[in-house]
Amino acid sequence: MDFLRYQDNELFLEDVPLTTVAGAVGTPAYVYSMGAFIGCLTGLEQAFQGIRHLICYSVKAASNLTLLSLVAEKGMGADIVSGGELFRALKAGISPRRVVYSGVGKTRAELLEALEAEIFMFNLESEDEMGLLAEVARERDIVAQIAFRVNPDVDPHTHPYVATGLKENKFGVSRDEALRLYGEAKKNPWFKVIGIDCHIGSQLTELGPFADTMEILADMVRELRGQGHAIRYLDIGGGLGIRYDGEEPPGLQEYAQAVTKPLAGVKDLTLILEPGRAVVGNSAVLLARVLYNKVNGDKRFVIVDAGMNDLIRPSLYGAYHGIMPLEEPKGGIPLDPASVVGPVCESGDFLAKDRRLPPLAPGDLIAVLGAGAYGFSMASNYNSRPRAPEVLAYGAAFQVIREREGYDDLVRGEYPGQLNKTL
Ligand SMILES: *Cc1c(COP(=O)(O)O)cnc(C)c1O
């Protein structure tokens, strides 16, 4: 995280001392760097300048309207997986003509909303879904631009919960099934077949699986074109990993080279990229305040005011997030193993396990690193904890881009003591 550094013993994000943010908005709080976020988007744009492409930011990674409006300002699009994400993308000013819609379980209502919004491309994931979209398109007299999501059966070498391109995963359809479905779709006047889609998983740190997938997709483009399908778009999904701990993910240039190489000789093709984590993952930190210290048996615990409801990745995936005290530890201070845990009533509620940390007193502040992707977007109200605010830092300034929830937010839509009236 280049935008994060100690200066005069204090942790800064861009030119904002994070202690100031914590003082102004309280903790826990997510703080994003606008420079980091935009830098990643433009870095990708540059890496792919040799080939026609469209970047469709993956909304589910971090879906705040302000972040999405930055994507819109860049003239980029969105990769969505629900009607709610379509709503967000449009509200943020992203053109529907730059929206691609993935996901195995789109409902009739969601398909209809997307059709009426005239999104760019439906990435269909099953024959049943194709049937339903055909029905809705006919009823509304709107032609749907489609692609099929191919499951190439390539091992992405990542956490099993975020591997999506293996044949045992629920995503996409096999190459052979896809070829059959393209044949079916071609006969339907309510479909315009324009592309092929794929997304093999998240947090990939090797190029091999991307390259193998692209070989398969390049062959499919040739084969389908040979059968008379006007394939003009190749949606290669997201998945590029970032550095949380010791990982050494490929750089953007290497990534671009690896995915474009198998396409040499394939003409008139526009790539669609769906990056999420690689754009926003290392663009934000989660601030938390130390509540208590305790030792149970021989285990040292630092109890903080952020928990698994705020950042579930450690609990869900055993994910690693770096921890940095907001006050730089002085040289020579002993670092002892400690687990950083939250207030939630689950033993699985931890942010970091057995890390070498300096003494941290109640009231001290820490930053949880790499919290931008699948951080706030996966936050919940579990244990009736209001969700943390989101803040955007830019230069020496910062602004709240989503307010901290209050207790009223927790019970909105509930009806205390009105059982008879509501039944
Ligand atoms: C989640 C998802 C992405 C983004 O993945 P990252 O690993 O965050 O880049 C892209 N496309 C689809 C279809 C997804 O489900």
Short mmCIF file of C-alpha atoms and ligand atoms in Angstrom, two decimals:
data_model
loop_
_atom_site.label_atom_id
_atom_site.label_comp_id
_atom_site.label_asym_id
_atom_site.label_seq_id
_atom_site.Cartn_x
_atom_site.Cartn_y
_atom_site.Cartn_z
CA MET A 1 0.00 0.00 0.00
CA ASP A 2 2.12 2.87 -1.35
CA PHE A 3 -0.24 5.49 -0.07
CA LEU A 4 0.21 4.31 3.52
CA ARG A 5 3.31 5.35 5.48
CA TYR A 6 4.64 6.51 8.80
CA GLN A 7 5.58 10.17 8.97
CA ASP A 8 6.72 11.77 12.23
CA ASN A 9 5.80 8.49 14.01
CA GLU A 10 2.21 8.65 12.81
CA LEU A 11 0.46 6.53 10.19
CA PHE A 12 -0.77 8.51 7.18
CA LEU A 13 -3.05 7.48 4.31
CA GLU A 14 -2.18 9.87 1.49
CA ASP A 15 -1.47 13.08 3.44
CA VAL A 16 -4.09 12.43 6.08
CA PRO A 17 -3.00 11.37 9.59
CA LEU A 18 -5.30 8.45 10.35
CA THR A 19 -5.54 9.48 14.00
CA THR A 20 -7.33 12.60 12.78
CA VAL A 21 -9.86 10.49 10.89
CA ALA A 22 -10.46 8.29 13.94
CA GLY A 23 -10.91 11.43 16.05
CA ALA A 24 -13.42 12.88 13.61
CA VAL A 25 -15.55 9.84 12.76
CA GLY A 26 -14.76 7.38 15.55
CA THR A 27 -13.89 3.70 15.20
CA PRO A 28 -14.29 1.23 13.62
CA ALA A 29 -14.05 3.04 10.27
CA TYR A 30 -13.03 2.17 6.74
CA VAL A 31 -10.71 4.69 5.09
CA TYR A 32 -10.06 4.52 1.33
CA SER A 33 -7.33 6.29 -0.58
CA MET A 34 -8.70 7.94 -3.69
CA GLY A 35 -5.20 8.07 -5.18
CA ALA A 36 -4.68 4.35 -4.68
CA PHE A 37 -8.10 3.45 -6.10
CA ILE A 38 -7.76 5.62 -9.20
CA GLY A 39 -4.11 4.64 -9.58
CA CYS A 40 -5.05 0.97 -9.84
CA LEU A 41 -7.79 1.69 -12.39
CA THR A 42 -5.51 3.77 -14.58
CA GLY A 43 -2.65 1.29 -14.13
CA LEU A 44 -4.86 -1.44 -15.60
CA GLU A 45 -5.99 0.87 -18.38
CA GLN A 46 -2.36 1.51 -19.31
CA ALA A 47 -1.33 -2.13 -19.10
CA PHE A 48 -4.01 -3.03 -21.64
CA GLN A 49 -3.52 -0.05 -23.97
CA GLY A 50 -2.26 -2.35 -26.73
CA ILE A 51 -5.66 -4.04 -27.12
CA ARG A 52 -9.22 -2.74 -27.35
CA HIS A 53 -10.80 -3.22 -23.95
CA LEU A 54 -13.39 -2.08 -21.43
CA ILE A 55 -12.80 -2.14 -17.69
CA CYS A 56 -15.94 -3.15 -15.80
CA TYR A 57 -15.14 -2.68 -12.13
CA SER A 58 -16.51 -5.52 -10.03
CA VAL A 59 -19.07 -3.77 -7.84
CA LYS A 60 -19.21 -6.46 -5.17
CA ALA A 61 -15.61 -5.85 -4.09
CA ALA A 62 -16.51 -2.41 -2.70
CA SER A 63 -19.76 -0.86 -3.78
CA ASN A 64 -19.87 2.61 -2.24
CA LEU A 65 -21.53 5.11 -4.59
CA THR A 66 -18.60 7.51 -4.36
CA LEU A 67 -16.16 4.80 -5.48
CA LEU A 68 -18.54 3.85 -8.29
CA SER A 69 -18.83 7.49 -9.35
CA LEU A 70 -15.03 7.62 -9.68
CA VAL A 71 -15.32 4.59 -11.98
CA ALA A 72 -18.03 6.41 -13.95
CA GLU A 73 -15.89 9.54 -14.26
CA LYS A 74 -13.16 7.45 -15.86
CA GLY A 75 -15.70 6.30 -18.46
CA MET A 76 -15.42 2.76 -17.18
CA GLY A 77 -18.17 0.20 -16.61
CA ALA A 78 -19.40 -2.21 -13.96
CA ASP A 79 -19.55 -5.95 -13.46
CA ILE A 80 -22.65 -6.64 -11.41
CA VAL A 81 -24.08 -9.76 -9.77
CA SER A 82 -27.47 -8.54 -8.49
CA GLY A 83 -30.30 -6.08 -9.05
CA GLY A 84 -29.01 -4.10 -6.08
CA GLU A 85 -25.65 -3.71 -7.76
CA LEU A 86 -27.36 -2.57 -10.97
CA PHE A 87 -29.21 0.04 -8.92
CA ARG A 88 -25.95 1.24 -7.38
CA ALA A 89 -24.05 1.34 -10.67
CA LEU A 90 -26.76 3.37 -12.42
CA LYS A 91 -27.21 5.69 -9.44
CA ALA A 92 -23.47 6.40 -9.49
CA GLY A 93 -23.68 7.42 -13.14
CA ILE A 94 -22.17 4.35 -14.77
CA SER A 95 -23.62 3.94 -18.26
CA PRO A 96 -25.88 0.86 -18.58
CA ARG A 97 -24.14 0.27 -21.92
CA ARG A 98 -21.03 -0.48 -19.89
CA VAL A 99 -22.65 -2.93 -17.48
CA VAL A 100 -22.12 -6.69 -17.67
CA TYR A 101 -24.21 -8.96 -15.48
CA SER A 102 -22.84 -12.23 -14.06
CA GLY A 103 -24.16 -14.64 -11.43
CA VAL A 104 -25.75 -18.09 -11.32
CA GLY A 105 -29.03 -17.07 -9.71
CA LYS A 106 -30.48 -13.99 -11.38
CA THR A 107 -34.23 -13.80 -10.68
CA ARG A 108 -36.94 -12.95 -13.22
CA ALA A 109 -37.29 -9.50 -11.64
CA GLU A 110 -33.55 -8.92 -11.84
CA LEU A 111 -33.37 -10.03 -15.48
CA LEU A 112 -36.26 -7.70 -16.28
CA GLU A 113 -34.68 -4.72 -14.54
CA ALA A 114 -31.41 -5.27 -16.39
CA LEU A 115 -33.20 -5.75 -19.71
CA GLU A 116 -35.18 -2.55 -19.28
CA ALA A 117 -32.02 -0.69 -18.32
CA GLU A 118 -30.54 -2.01 -21.59
CA ILE A 119 -27.33 -3.23 -20.02
CA PHE A 120 -24.51 -4.19 -22.33
CA MET A 121 -24.25 -7.95 -21.77
CA PHE A 122 -25.90 -10.75 -19.84
CA ASN A 123 -23.36 -13.40 -18.87
CA LEU A 124 -25.62 -16.46 -18.81
CA GLU A 125 -24.67 -19.33 -16.54
CA SER A 126 -27.19 -22.09 -17.36
CA GLU A 127 -29.72 -23.33 -19.91
CA ASP A 128 -32.53 -22.59 -17.45
CA GLU A 129 -31.40 -19.00 -17.13
CA MET A 130 -31.21 -18.69 -20.92
CA GLY A 131 -34.81 -19.92 -21.11
CA LEU A 132 -36.05 -17.41 -18.56
CA LEU A 133 -34.23 -14.49 -20.17
CA ALA A 134 -35.66 -15.48 -23.57
CA GLU A 135 -39.15 -15.44 -22.05
CA VAL A 136 -38.72 -12.06 -20.39
CA ALA A 137 -37.13 -10.55 -23.52
CA ARG A 138 -40.01 -11.78 -25.70
CA GLU A 139 -42.64 -10.46 -23.25
CA ARG A 140 -41.01 -7.04 -23.21
CA ASP A 141 -39.98 -7.01 -26.86
CA ILE A 142 -36.38 -6.16 -26.00
CA VAL A 143 -33.39 -7.93 -27.55
CA ALA A 144 -30.82 -9.08 -24.98
CA GLN A 145 -27.11 -9.04 -25.76
CA ILE A 146 -25.64 -12.20 -24.34
CA ALA A 147 -22.56 -14.26 -23.62
CA PHE A 148 -22.26 -17.62 -21.92
CA ARG A 149 -20.01 -18.00 -18.93
CA VAL A 150 -17.62 -20.82 -19.68
CA ASN A 151 -16.25 -22.93 -16.87
CA PRO A 152 -12.87 -23.97 -18.30
CA ASP A 153 -12.03 -26.44 -15.51
CA VAL A 154 -8.76 -24.68 -14.69
CA ASP A 155 -7.38 -24.77 -11.14
CA PRO A 156 -6.76 -21.17 -10.03
CA HIS A 157 -4.64 -22.27 -7.02
CA THR A 158 -6.55 -20.09 -4.59
CA HIS A 159 -8.81 -20.52 -1.54
CA PRO A 160 -11.49 -23.13 -2.36
CA TYR A 161 -14.30 -20.67 -1.49
CA VAL A 162 -13.14 -18.28 -4.21
CA ALA A 163 -12.22 -20.83 -6.90
CA THR A 164 -14.95 -20.58 -9.54
CA GLY A 165 -13.55 -22.16 -12.70
CA LEU A 166 -13.33 -25.82 -11.67
CA LYS A 167 -15.87 -28.25 -13.07
CA GLU A 168 -17.17 -29.04 -9.59
CA ASN A 169 -17.99 -25.35 -8.97
CA LYS A 170 -21.50 -23.98 -9.52
CA PHE A 171 -20.33 -21.33 -11.98
CA GLY A 172 -20.68 -21.27 -15.74
CA VAL A 173 -21.11 -24.21 -18.10
CA SER A 174 -18.55 -26.54 -19.62
CA ARG A 175 -17.00 -25.75 -22.99
CA ASP A 176 -19.09 -28.42 -24.73
CA GLU A 177 -22.31 -27.33 -23.06
CA ALA A 178 -21.52 -23.72 -23.98
CA LEU A 179 -21.07 -24.65 -27.65
CA ARG A 180 -24.47 -26.35 -27.59
CA LEU A 181 -26.14 -23.37 -25.88
CA TYR A 182 -24.63 -20.92 -28.38
CA GLY A 183 -26.28 -23.02 -31.07
CA GLU A 184 -29.64 -22.75 -29.29
CA ALA A 185 -29.30 -19.04 -28.61
CA LYS A 186 -28.56 -18.32 -32.26
CA LYS A 187 -32.04 -19.51 -33.24
CA ASN A 188 -33.72 -17.09 -30.83
CA PRO A 189 -34.64 -13.65 -32.24
CA TRP A 190 -34.62 -12.13 -28.75
CA PHE A 191 -30.92 -12.82 -28.32
CA LYS A 192 -27.95 -11.14 -29.89
CA VAL A 193 -24.92 -13.29 -29.16
CA ILE A 194 -21.95 -10.95 -28.77
CA GLY A 195 -19.42 -12.54 -26.46
CA ILE A 196 -17.86 -15.23 -24.34
CA ASP A 197 -17.43 -14.81 -20.60
CA CYS A 198 -15.23 -16.43 -17.98
CA HIS A 199 -14.12 -15.79 -14.39
CA ILE A 200 -12.07 -18.53 -12.78
CA GLY A 201 -11.64 -17.26 -9.25
CA SER A 202 -10.28 -14.58 -6.98
CA GLN A 203 -6.91 -13.75 -5.42
CA LEU A 204 -4.93 -15.54 -8.15
CA THR A 205 -1.21 -15.03 -7.66
CA GLU A 206 0.07 -17.03 -10.64
CA LEU A 207 -0.25 -16.31 -14.34
CA GLY A 208 -0.48 -19.95 -15.43
CA PRO A 209 -4.23 -20.39 -14.78
CA PHE A 210 -5.02 -17.11 -16.60
CA ALA A 211 -2.89 -18.14 -19.58
CA ASP A 212 -4.40 -21.65 -19.73
CA THR A 213 -7.90 -20.17 -19.61
CA MET A 214 -7.12 -17.72 -22.40
CA GLU A 215 -5.89 -20.53 -24.64
CA ILE A 216 -9.23 -22.28 -24.19
CA LEU A 217 -11.21 -19.07 -24.77
CA ALA A 218 -9.20 -18.09 -27.85
CA ASP A 219 -9.98 -21.52 -29.35
CA MET A 220 -13.65 -21.05 -28.53
CA VAL A 221 -13.72 -17.64 -30.21
CA ARG A 222 -12.31 -19.22 -33.39
CA GLU A 223 -14.66 -22.18 -33.23
CA LEU A 224 -17.79 -20.11 -32.59
CA ARG A 225 -16.90 -17.62 -35.30
CA GLY A 226 -16.43 -20.57 -37.61
CA GLN A 227 -20.01 -21.56 -36.79
CA GLY A 228 -21.25 -18.10 -37.72
CA HIS A 229 -21.50 -16.49 -34.28
CA ALA A 230 -20.49 -12.82 -34.25
CA ILE A 231 -18.28 -13.02 -31.15
CA ARG A 232 -16.86 -9.55 -30.63
CA TYR A 233 -16.33 -9.42 -26.88
CA LEU A 234 -14.25 -11.62 -24.64
CA ASP A 235 -14.98 -11.04 -20.96
CA ILE A 236 -12.04 -12.48 -19.03
CA GLY A 237 -13.43 -11.78 -15.55
CA GLY A 238 -11.37 -10.51 -12.63
CA GLY A 239 -9.35 -12.46 -10.14
CA LEU A 240 -5.91 -10.85 -10.14
CA GLY A 241 -4.50 -11.21 -6.64
CA ILE A 242 -2.88 -8.64 -4.37
CA ARG A 243 -0.25 -8.74 -1.68
CA TYR A 244 -1.73 -9.27 1.78
CA ASP A 245 1.19 -11.10 3.38
CA GLY A 246 4.11 -12.56 1.45
CA GLU A 247 2.27 -13.15 -1.83
CA GLU A 248 3.96 -12.02 -5.01
CA PRO A 249 1.14 -11.49 -7.47
CA PRO A 250 2.09 -10.66 -11.06
CA GLY A 251 2.33 -7.01 -12.04
CA LEU A 252 -0.32 -5.45 -14.28
CA GLN A 253 1.97 -5.54 -17.33
CA GLU A 254 2.78 -9.23 -16.89
CA TYR A 255 -0.89 -9.98 -16.37
CA ALA A 256 -1.84 -8.07 -19.53
CA GLN A 257 0.85 -9.87 -21.52
CA ALA A 258 -0.17 -13.30 -20.27
CA VAL A 259 -3.85 -12.84 -21.11
CA THR A 260 -3.36 -11.16 -24.47
CA LYS A 261 -0.65 -13.48 -25.83
CA PRO A 262 -3.02 -16.38 -26.65
CA LEU A 263 -5.16 -13.87 -28.58
CA ALA A 264 -2.47 -13.07 -31.15
CA GLY A 265 -4.09 -13.44 -34.57
CA VAL A 266 -7.66 -13.15 -33.22
CA LYS A 267 -9.04 -10.03 -34.92
CA ASP A 268 -11.81 -7.60 -33.99
CA LEU A 269 -12.06 -8.60 -30.39
CA THR A 270 -12.67 -6.28 -27.44
CA LEU A 271 -11.61 -7.53 -24.03
CA ILE A 272 -13.80 -6.92 -21.02
CA LEU A 273 -12.00 -6.92 -17.67
CA GLU A 274 -13.83 -7.30 -14.35
CA PRO A 275 -11.27 -6.37 -11.70
CA GLY A 276 -12.35 -5.98 -8.10
CA ARG A 277 -9.75 -6.87 -5.51
CA ALA A 278 -6.79 -5.72 -7.63
CA VAL A 279 -8.32 -2.23 -7.78
CA VAL A 280 -9.62 -1.67 -4.29
CA GLY A 281 -8.06 -4.33 -2.02
CA ASN A 282 -5.00 -2.38 -1.02
CA SER A 283 -6.74 0.97 -1.32
CA ALA A 284 -8.26 0.95 2.16
CA VAL A 285 -7.61 0.25 5.80
CA LEU A 286 -9.99 -0.51 8.63
CA LEU A 287 -9.33 1.59 11.73
CA ALA A 288 -10.01 0.09 15.14
CA ARG A 289 -9.40 1.11 18.72
CA VAL A 290 -8.00 -1.14 21.42
CA LEU A 291 -10.56 -1.81 24.15
CA TYR A 292 -8.79 -4.27 26.42
CA ASN A 293 -5.81 -6.56 26.79
CA LYS A 294 -6.07 -9.99 28.32
CA VAL A 295 -4.11 -13.19 28.69
CA ASN A 296 -5.95 -16.51 28.69
CA GLY A 297 -3.66 -19.43 29.48
CA ASP A 298 -0.56 -18.41 27.60
CA LYS A 299 -2.43 -16.57 24.83
CA ARG A 300 -2.23 -12.82 24.54
CA PHE A 301 -5.38 -11.15 23.20
CA VAL A 302 -5.80 -7.58 22.09
CA ILE A 303 -9.52 -6.88 22.04
CA VAL A 304 -10.51 -4.13 19.61
CA ASP A 305 -13.78 -2.45 18.62
CA ALA A 306 -13.87 -3.94 15.09
CA GLY A 307 -15.00 -7.52 14.57
CA MET A 308 -16.02 -10.15 12.09
CA ASN A 309 -19.19 -8.23 11.28
CA ASP A 310 -16.99 -5.38 10.04
CA LEU A 311 -14.37 -7.51 8.26
CA ILE A 312 -15.25 -11.16 7.83
CA ARG A 313 -12.35 -12.28 5.62
CA PRO A 314 -10.17 -13.65 8.45
CA SER A 315 -13.12 -15.65 9.86
CA LEU A 316 -14.45 -16.81 6.48
CA TYR A 317 -11.27 -17.59 4.58
CA GLY A 318 -8.60 -17.61 7.30
CA ALA A 319 -7.36 -14.55 5.43
CA TYR A 320 -4.30 -12.61 6.52
CA HIS A 321 -4.51 -8.85 7.05
CA GLY A 322 -1.52 -6.84 8.24
CA ILE A 323 -1.89 -4.84 11.44
CA MET A 324 -0.15 -1.50 11.95
CA PRO A 325 -0.41 0.63 15.08
CA LEU A 326 -1.27 4.23 14.18
CA GLU A 327 1.58 5.34 16.39
CA GLU A 328 4.85 3.97 15.02
CA PRO A 329 6.39 1.47 17.47
CA LYS A 330 9.67 2.81 18.82
CA GLY A 331 12.80 0.85 17.98
CA GLY A 332 13.82 -1.66 20.64
CA ILE A 333 10.32 -2.18 21.95
CA PRO A 334 9.56 -5.89 22.42
CA LEU A 335 7.19 -7.46 19.90
CA ASP A 336 5.17 -10.31 21.38
CA PRO A 337 2.71 -12.64 19.70
CA ALA A 338 -0.88 -11.54 20.11
CA SER A 339 -4.22 -12.23 18.50
CA VAL A 340 -6.29 -9.22 17.57
CA VAL A 341 -9.93 -10.10 18.23
CA GLY A 342 -13.28 -8.33 18.08
CA PRO A 343 -16.22 -8.05 20.48
CA VAL A 344 -18.47 -10.48 18.57
CA CYS A 345 -19.60 -13.57 20.45
CA GLU A 346 -17.87 -16.17 18.29
CA SER A 347 -14.43 -17.70 18.78
CA GLY A 348 -14.08 -17.28 15.03
CA ASP A 349 -14.19 -13.52 15.52
CA PHE A 350 -10.59 -12.52 14.93
CA LEU A 351 -8.78 -10.05 12.70
CA ALA A 352 -5.26 -11.40 13.17
CA LYS A 353 -3.75 -14.42 14.90
CA ASP A 354 -0.43 -14.69 16.69
CA ARG A 355 1.17 -11.56 15.31
CA ARG A 356 4.27 -9.98 16.75
CA LEU A 357 2.89 -6.71 18.07
CA PRO A 358 4.18 -4.00 20.41
CA PRO A 359 2.36 -3.36 23.68
CA LEU A 360 -1.01 -1.80 22.87
CA ALA A 361 -2.88 0.02 25.61
CA PRO A 362 -6.64 0.56 25.76
CA GLY A 363 -7.41 3.59 23.60
CA ASP A 364 -4.55 2.93 21.15
CA LEU A 365 -5.46 2.83 17.48
CA ILE A 366 -4.58 0.25 14.84
CA ALA A 367 -5.06 -0.05 11.09
CA VAL A 368 -6.05 -3.36 9.53
CA LEU A 369 -4.43 -3.37 6.09
CA GLY A 370 -5.75 -4.53 2.73
CA ALA A 371 -9.34 -4.06 3.86
CA GLY A 372 -10.71 -2.40 0.72
CA ALA A 373 -12.01 -5.46 -1.13
CA TYR A 374 -14.74 -7.64 0.36
CA GLY A 375 -14.39 -5.61 3.56
CA PHE A 376 -17.25 -3.18 3.98
CA SER A 377 -19.20 -4.88 1.18
CA MET A 378 -19.37 -8.06 3.28
CA ALA A 379 -20.07 -6.25 6.56
CA SER A 380 -23.18 -7.18 8.50
CA ASN A 381 -25.14 -6.14 11.56
CA TYR A 382 -24.40 -9.38 13.42
CA ASN A 383 -24.59 -8.94 17.19
CA SER A 384 -26.71 -5.85 16.37
CA ARG A 385 -23.61 -3.86 15.62
CA PRO A 386 -24.20 -0.79 13.45
CA ARG A 387 -22.01 -0.85 10.35
CA ALA A 388 -18.89 1.30 10.30
CA PRO A 389 -18.63 4.49 8.26
CA GLU A 390 -16.66 4.72 5.03
CA VAL A 391 -14.29 7.62 4.53
CA LEU A 392 -12.38 8.72 1.43
CA ALA A 393 -8.94 10.33 1.81
CA TYR A 394 -7.64 12.50 -1.02
CA GLY A 395 -4.47 14.51 -0.64
CA ALA A 396 -4.59 16.15 2.76
CA ALA A 397 -8.40 16.03 2.89
CA PHE A 398 -10.92 13.38 3.81
CA GLN A 399 -14.67 13.05 3.57
CA VAL A 400 -17.27 10.65 4.95
CA ILE A 401 -18.74 8.76 1.98
CA ARG A 402 -21.06 6.59 4.05
CA GLU A 403 -22.22 7.50 7.51
CA ARG A 404 -21.89 5.27 10.49
CA GLU A 405 -25.14 3.44 11.09
CA GLY A 406 -27.10 4.19 14.22
CA TYR A 407 -29.37 2.05 16.37
CA ASP A 408 -32.40 3.20 14.36
CA ASP A 409 -30.81 1.72 11.24
CA LEU A 410 -30.66 -1.63 13.04
CA VAL A 411 -34.42 -1.84 13.51
CA ARG A 412 -35.66 -0.10 10.35
CA GLY A 413 -38.56 -2.10 8.97
CA GLU A 414 -39.30 -3.89 12.24
CA TYR A 415 -42.52 -3.38 14.20
CA PRO A 416 -42.15 -3.69 17.96
CA GLY A 417 -45.32 -4.57 19.83
CA GLN A 418 -47.54 -4.53 16.75
CA LEU A 419 -47.86 -8.24 16.15
CA ASN A 420 -51.62 -8.18 15.48
CA LYS A 421 -51.48 -5.24 13.13
CA THR A 422 -48.77 -6.70 10.96
CA LEU A 423 -50.04 -10.26 10.65
C1 LIG B 1 -16.21 -11.43 -7.85
C2 LIG B 1 -16.16 -11.38 -9.33
C3 LIG B 1 -15.20 -10.60 -9.99
C4 LIG B 1 -14.12 -9.84 -9.27
O1 LIG B 1 -13.14 -10.68 -8.72
P1 LIG B 1 -11.82 -10.08 -8.08
O2 LIG B 1 -11.08 -11.27 -7.63
O3 LIG B 1 -12.22 -9.20 -6.97
O4 LIG B 1 -11.11 -9.33 -9.16
C5 LIG B 1 -15.25 -10.54 -11.36
N1 LIG B 1 -16.19 -11.21 -12.07
C6 LIG B 1 -17.12 -11.97 -11.46
C7 LIG B 1 -18.13 -12.68 -12.29
C8 LIG B 1 -17.14 -12.09 -10.08
O5 LIG B 1 -18.06 -12.86 -9.50
#
